[in-house]
Coordinates of C-alpha atoms and ligand atoms in Angstrom, one line a residue:
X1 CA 0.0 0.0 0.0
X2 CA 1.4 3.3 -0.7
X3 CA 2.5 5.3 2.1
X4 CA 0.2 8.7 2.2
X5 CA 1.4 11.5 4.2
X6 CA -0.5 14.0 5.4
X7 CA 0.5 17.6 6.8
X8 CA -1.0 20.6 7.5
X9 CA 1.3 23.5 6.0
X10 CA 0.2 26.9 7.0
X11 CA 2.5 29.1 4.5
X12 CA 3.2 28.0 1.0
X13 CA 6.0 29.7 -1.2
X14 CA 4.1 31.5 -4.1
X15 CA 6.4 31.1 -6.6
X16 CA 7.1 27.6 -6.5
X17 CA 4.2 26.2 -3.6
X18 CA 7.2 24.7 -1.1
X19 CA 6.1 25.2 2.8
X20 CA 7.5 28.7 3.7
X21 CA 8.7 29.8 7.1
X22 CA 9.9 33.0 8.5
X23 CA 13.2 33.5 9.1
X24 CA 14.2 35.7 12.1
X25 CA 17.5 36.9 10.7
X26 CA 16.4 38.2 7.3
X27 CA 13.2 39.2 9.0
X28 CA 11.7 37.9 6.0
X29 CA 9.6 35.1 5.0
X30 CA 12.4 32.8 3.2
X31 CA 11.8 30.1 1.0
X32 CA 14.6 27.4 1.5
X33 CA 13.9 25.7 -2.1
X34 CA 13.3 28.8 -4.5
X35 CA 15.2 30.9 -2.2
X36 CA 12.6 33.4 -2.6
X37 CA 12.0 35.9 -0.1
X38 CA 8.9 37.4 0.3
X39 CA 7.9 40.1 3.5
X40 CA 4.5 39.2 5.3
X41 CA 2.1 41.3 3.3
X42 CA 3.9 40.0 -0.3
X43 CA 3.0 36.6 1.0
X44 CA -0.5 37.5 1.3
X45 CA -1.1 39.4 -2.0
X46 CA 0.6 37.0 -4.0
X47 CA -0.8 34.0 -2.2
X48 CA -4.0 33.0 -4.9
X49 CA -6.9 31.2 -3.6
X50 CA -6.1 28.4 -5.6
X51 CA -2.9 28.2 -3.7
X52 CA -4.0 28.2 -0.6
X53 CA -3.0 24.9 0.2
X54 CA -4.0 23.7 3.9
X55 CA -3.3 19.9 3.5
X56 CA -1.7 17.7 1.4
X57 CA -1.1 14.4 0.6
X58 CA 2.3 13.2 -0.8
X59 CA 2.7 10.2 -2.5
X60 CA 5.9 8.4 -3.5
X61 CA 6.5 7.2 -7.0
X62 CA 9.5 4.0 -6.7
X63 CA 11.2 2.9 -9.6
X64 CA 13.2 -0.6 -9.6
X65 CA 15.7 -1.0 -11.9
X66 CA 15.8 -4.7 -13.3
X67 CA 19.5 -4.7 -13.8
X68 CA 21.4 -3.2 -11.0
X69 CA 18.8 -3.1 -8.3
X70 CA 19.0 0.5 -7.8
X71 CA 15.2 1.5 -6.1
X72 CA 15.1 5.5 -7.3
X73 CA 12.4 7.4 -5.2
X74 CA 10.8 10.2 -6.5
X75 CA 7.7 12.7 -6.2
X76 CA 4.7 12.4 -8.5
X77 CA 5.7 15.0 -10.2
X78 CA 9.1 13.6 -11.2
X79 CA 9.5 11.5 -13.5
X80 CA 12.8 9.3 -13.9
X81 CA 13.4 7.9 -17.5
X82 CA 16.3 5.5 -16.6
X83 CA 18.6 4.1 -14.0
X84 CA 21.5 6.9 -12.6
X85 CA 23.7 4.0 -11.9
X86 CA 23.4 1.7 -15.1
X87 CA 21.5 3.7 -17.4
X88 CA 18.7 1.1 -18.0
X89 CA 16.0 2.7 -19.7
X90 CA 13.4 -0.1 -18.8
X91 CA 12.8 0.6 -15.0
X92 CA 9.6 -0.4 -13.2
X93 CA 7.3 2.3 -12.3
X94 CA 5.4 1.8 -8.6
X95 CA 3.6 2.9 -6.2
X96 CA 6.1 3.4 -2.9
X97 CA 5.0 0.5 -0.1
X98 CA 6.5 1.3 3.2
X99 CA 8.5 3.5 5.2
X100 CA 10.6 6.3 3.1
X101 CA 10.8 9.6 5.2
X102 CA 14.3 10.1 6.0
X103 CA 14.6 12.7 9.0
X104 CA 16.7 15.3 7.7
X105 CA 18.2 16.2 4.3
X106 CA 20.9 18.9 3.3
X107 CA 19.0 20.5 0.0
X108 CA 21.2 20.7 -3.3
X109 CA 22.5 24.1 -3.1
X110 CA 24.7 23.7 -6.5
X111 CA 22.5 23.8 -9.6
X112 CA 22.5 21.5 -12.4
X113 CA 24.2 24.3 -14.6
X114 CA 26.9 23.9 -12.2
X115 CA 27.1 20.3 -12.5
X116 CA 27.4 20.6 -16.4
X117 CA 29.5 23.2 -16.2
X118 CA 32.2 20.9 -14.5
X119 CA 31.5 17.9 -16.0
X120 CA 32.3 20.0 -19.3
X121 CA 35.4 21.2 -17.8
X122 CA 36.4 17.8 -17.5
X123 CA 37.6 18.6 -21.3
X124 CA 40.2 20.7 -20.8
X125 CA 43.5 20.2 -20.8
X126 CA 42.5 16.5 -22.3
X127 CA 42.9 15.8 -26.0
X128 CA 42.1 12.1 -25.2
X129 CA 38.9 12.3 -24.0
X130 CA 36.6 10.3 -26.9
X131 CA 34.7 12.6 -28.3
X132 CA 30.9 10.9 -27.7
X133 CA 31.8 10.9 -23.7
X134 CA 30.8 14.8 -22.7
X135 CA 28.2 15.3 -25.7
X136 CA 24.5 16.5 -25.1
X137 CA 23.4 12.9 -24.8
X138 CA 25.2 12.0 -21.2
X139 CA 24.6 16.0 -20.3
X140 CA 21.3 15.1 -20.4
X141 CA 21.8 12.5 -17.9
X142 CA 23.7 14.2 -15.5
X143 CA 20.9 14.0 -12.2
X144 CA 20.4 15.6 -8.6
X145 CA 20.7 12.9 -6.6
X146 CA 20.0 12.3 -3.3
X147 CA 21.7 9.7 -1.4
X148 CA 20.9 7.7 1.5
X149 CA 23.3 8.4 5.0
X150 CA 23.2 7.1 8.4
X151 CA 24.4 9.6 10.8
X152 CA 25.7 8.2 14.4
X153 CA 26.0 9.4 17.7
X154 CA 28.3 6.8 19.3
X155 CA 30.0 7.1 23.0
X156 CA 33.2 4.6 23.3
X157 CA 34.6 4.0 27.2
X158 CA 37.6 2.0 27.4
X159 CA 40.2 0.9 29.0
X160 CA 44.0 0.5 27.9
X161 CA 46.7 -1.2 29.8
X162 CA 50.2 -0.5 28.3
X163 CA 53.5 -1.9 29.3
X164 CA 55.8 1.1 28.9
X165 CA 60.1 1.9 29.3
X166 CA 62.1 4.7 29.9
X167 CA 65.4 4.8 28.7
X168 CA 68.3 6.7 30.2
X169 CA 71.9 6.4 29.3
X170 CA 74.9 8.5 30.8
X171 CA 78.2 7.8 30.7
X172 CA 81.0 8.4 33.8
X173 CA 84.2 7.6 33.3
X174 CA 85.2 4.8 30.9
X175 CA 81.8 3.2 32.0
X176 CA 78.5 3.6 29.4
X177 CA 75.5 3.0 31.9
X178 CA 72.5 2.3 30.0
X179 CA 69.3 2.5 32.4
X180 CA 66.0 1.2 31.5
X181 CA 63.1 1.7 33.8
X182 CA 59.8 -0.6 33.3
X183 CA 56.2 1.0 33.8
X184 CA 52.9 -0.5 33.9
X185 CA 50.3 2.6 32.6
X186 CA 46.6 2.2 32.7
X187 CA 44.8 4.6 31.0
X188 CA 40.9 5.1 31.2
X189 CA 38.7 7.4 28.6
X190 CA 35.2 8.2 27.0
X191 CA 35.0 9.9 23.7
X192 CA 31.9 11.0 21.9
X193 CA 31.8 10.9 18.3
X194 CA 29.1 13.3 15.9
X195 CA 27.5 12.5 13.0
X196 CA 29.8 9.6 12.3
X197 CA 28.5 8.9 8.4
X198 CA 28.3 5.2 6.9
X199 CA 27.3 5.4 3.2
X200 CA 23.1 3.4 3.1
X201 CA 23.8 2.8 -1.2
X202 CA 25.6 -0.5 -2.2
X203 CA 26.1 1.0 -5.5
X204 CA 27.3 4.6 -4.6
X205 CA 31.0 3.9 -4.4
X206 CA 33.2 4.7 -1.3
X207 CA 35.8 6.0 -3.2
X208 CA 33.7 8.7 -5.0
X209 CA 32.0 9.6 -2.0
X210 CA 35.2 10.0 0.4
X211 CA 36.4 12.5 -2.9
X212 CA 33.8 14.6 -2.7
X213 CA 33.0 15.1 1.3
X214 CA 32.8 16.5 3.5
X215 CA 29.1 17.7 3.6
X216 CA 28.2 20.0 6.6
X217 CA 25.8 18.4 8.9
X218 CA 25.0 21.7 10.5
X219 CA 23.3 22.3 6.8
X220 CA 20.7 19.4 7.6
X221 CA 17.0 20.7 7.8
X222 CA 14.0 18.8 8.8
X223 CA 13.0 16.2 5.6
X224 CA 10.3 18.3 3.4
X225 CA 8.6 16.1 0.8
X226 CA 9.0 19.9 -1.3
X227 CA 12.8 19.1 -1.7
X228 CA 12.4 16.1 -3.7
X229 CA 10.8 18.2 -6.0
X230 CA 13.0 18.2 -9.1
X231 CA 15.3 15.2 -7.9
X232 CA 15.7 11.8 -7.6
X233 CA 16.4 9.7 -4.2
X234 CA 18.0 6.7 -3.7
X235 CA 16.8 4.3 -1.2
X236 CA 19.0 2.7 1.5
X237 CA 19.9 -0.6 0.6
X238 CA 22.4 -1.3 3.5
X239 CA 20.3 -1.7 7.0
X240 CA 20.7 0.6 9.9
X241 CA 22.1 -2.6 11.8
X242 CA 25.0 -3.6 9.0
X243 CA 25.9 0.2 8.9
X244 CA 26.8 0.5 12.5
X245 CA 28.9 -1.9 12.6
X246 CA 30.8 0.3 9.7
X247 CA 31.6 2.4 12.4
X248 CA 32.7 0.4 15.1
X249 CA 36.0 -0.5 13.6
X250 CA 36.7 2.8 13.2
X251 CA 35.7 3.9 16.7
X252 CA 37.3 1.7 18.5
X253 CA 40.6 2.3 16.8
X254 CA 40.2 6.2 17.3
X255 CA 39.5 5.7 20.8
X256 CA 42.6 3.6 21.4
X257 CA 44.8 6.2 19.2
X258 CA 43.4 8.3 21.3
X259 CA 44.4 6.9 24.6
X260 CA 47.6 5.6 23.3
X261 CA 49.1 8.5 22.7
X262 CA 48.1 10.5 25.9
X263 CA 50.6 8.1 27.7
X264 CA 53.6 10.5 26.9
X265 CA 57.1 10.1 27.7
X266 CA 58.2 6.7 26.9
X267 CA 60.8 5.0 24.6
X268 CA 58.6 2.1 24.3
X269 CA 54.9 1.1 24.5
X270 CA 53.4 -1.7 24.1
X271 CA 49.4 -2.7 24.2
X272 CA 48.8 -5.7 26.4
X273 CA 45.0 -5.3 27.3
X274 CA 42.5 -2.8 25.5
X275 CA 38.6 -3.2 26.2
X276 CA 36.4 -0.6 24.3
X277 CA 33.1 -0.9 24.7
X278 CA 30.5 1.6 22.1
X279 CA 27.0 2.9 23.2
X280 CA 24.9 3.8 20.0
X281 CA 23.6 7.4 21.2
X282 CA 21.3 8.2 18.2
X283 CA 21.2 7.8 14.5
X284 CA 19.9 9.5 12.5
X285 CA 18.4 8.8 8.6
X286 CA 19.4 11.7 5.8
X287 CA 19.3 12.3 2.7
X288 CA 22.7 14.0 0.8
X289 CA 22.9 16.0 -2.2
X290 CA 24.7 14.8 -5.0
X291 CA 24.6 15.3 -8.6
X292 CA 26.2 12.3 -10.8
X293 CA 26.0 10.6 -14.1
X294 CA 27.5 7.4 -14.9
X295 CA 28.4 7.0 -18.7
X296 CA 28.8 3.7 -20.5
X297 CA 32.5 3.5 -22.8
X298 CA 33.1 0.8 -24.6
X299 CA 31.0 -1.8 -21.7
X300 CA 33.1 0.4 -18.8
X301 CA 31.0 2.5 -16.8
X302 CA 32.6 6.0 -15.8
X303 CA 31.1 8.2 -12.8
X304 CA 30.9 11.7 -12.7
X305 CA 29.9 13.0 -9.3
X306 CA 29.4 16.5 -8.1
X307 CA 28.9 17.4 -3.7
X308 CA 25.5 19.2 -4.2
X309 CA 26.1 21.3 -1.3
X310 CA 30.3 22.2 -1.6
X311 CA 30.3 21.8 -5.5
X312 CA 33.2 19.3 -5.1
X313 CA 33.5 16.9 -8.0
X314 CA 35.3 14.1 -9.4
X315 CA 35.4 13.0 -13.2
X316 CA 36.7 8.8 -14.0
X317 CA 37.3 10.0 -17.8
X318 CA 37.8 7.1 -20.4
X319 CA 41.2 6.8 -22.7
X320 CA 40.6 7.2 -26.8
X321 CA 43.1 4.4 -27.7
X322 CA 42.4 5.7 -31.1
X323 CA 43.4 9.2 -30.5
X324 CA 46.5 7.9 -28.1
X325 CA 47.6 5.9 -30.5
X326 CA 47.5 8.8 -33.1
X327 CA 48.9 11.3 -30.6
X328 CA 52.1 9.2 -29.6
X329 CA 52.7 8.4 -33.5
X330 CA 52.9 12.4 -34.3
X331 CA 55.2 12.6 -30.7
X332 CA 57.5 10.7 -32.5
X333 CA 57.6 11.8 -36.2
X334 CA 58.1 15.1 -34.5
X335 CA 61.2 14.3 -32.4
X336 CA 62.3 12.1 -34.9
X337 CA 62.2 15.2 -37.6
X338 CA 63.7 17.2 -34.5
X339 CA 66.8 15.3 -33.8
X340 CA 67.3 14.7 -38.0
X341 CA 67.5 18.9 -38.2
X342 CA 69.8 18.8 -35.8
X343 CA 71.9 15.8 -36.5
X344 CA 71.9 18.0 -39.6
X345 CA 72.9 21.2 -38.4
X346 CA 75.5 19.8 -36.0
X347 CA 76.9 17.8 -39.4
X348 CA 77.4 20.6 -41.6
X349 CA 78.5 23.5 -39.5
X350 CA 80.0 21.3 -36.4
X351 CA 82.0 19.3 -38.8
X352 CA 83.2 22.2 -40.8
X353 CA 85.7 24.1 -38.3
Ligands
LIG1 ZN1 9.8 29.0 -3.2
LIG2 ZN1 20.3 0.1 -12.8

């Protein structure tokens, strides 16, 4: 059954109908999607009847993609023609069963232009690039993503036992005295780590996404069905459960680090007991802005990805074998003509004195 939200929304944004709120420091009603800003009065004149929206219901369109298994969440006034990760154009088309609301989202600040803009920059400075990979075609394709995150709030407490020396050596007379003194350091801690993220797409890869961070989590807003608007969203694929345990390898070594290292003054240290336990705090579900296109070369995909928020991007760009092939034949019939005009010159006027 598909999941029907209803809320009541007071203010609407009259140029593009997204909930509106006022916002103290511009002392202006501010519309966080259309960036519109609009004083009190505005609002009212410019607010039609028809628009007076006091409830809604949003429904969730899902597409599956047949190939991949990418599940693309959109608005019903969205429409997604094929899959961002493989390009298949023959996705299913459903209504959304279940749970989707994600409980904050950072909104695309970067505009598509921007995206295309790099991705077209990708070009320069390359002469290798094929020619059909940045045409109008995968342009086109390029797409505001956003992708699903699990924020935690974890607390670690441990406890460290290191066997440690101290090393002093002096010399008096003909004698070297070498002294080495033996400690037994305990060291107990608590650390609290923010917004650790763990990556809820299978498909988005690690790589690109540790390229194009960070985002700023103090950017994150309260999930508004009004955002999706325009963009596509990917639905998690890796459960809350399998993504906390992501981040307990990392905690537990930042917490030892951590406690390792505030035993100062020794030549040596050694580990011989470390217990770290974590408490899960809070987690939190959000959504991440990021524009991408994945481009098919010769049965290779590429990724372009752009950090909807920083405007960060990186480009995988494909090789023309053709044109390298062509390029390091002229490389040489130059510096082969080179060194024969100098052979040359060196020939006629070297040899002549
Ligand atoms: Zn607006
Ligand atoms: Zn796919």
């Amino acid at each position: 059954m598909a999941r029907i939200e209803k809320k009541v929304l007071d203010n609407r944004c009259p140029r593009c109908q997204a909930p509106i709120e006022f916002n103290p420091k511009l002392g202006l009603f501010k519309c966080d999607y259309c960036d519109g800003k609009f004083t009190a009065e505005e609002l009212k004149d410019m607010t039609t009847e028809e628009n007076k929206v006091t409830e809604t219901s949003v429904e969730y369109v899902n597409y599956n993609c047949p190939d991949c298994g990418a599940v693309i969440i959109t608005d019903e006034n969205t429409a997604a023609t094929f899959c961002v990760y493989c390009g298949n154009t023959s996705i299913i088309k459903s209504r959304l069963s279940g749970e989707f609301a994600p409980s904050k989202i950072i909104p695309f600040k970067k505009t598509k232009e921007d995206a295309i803009a790099a991705f077209q920059g990708l070009k320069k400075g390359r002469h290798l690039i094929p020619k059909e990979f940045i045409n109008e075609k995968n342009i086109e394709k390029i797409m505001g993503v956003y992708i699903p995150f699990w924020l935690f709030d974890v607390t670690s407490t441990g406890d460290l036992q290191i066997d440690a020396t101290r090393v002093n050596s002096w010399t008096s007379g003909d004698t070297h005295y070498t002294k080495t003194d033996y400690f037994k350091v305990e060291r107990e801690g608590s650390m609290k780590f923010s917004k650790v993220p763990v990556d809820g797409s299978v498909r988005f890869e690690d790589d690109i996404m540790n390229t194009i961070e960070p985002f700023d989590y103090s950017s994150l807003v309260p999930y508004n069905h009004a955002y999706l608007s325009g963009f596509l969203a990917e639905r998690y694929d890796v459960s809350k459960e399998d993504a906390y345990k992501s981040t307990e390898d990392r905690t537990v070594k930042s917490t030892k680090e951590e406690m390792l290292s505030s035993a100062l003054g020794y030549a040596s240290k050694v580990v011989t007991n470390c217990d770290i336990s974590l408490h899960n705090d809070n987690c939190e579900y959000v959504m991440l802005p990021v524009y991408m296109v994945n481009v098919k070369y010769k049965d290779k995909f590429y990724i372009f990805a752009m950090n909807g928020e920083s405007g960060e991007f990186v480009g995988n760009i494909p090789l023309d074998k053709k044109k390298s092939v062509i390029m390091s034949i002229l490389l040489f019939i130059i510096i082969f003509v080179f060194i024969l005009v100098i052979s040359y010159v060196v020939f006629k006027f070297g040899g002549s004195n």
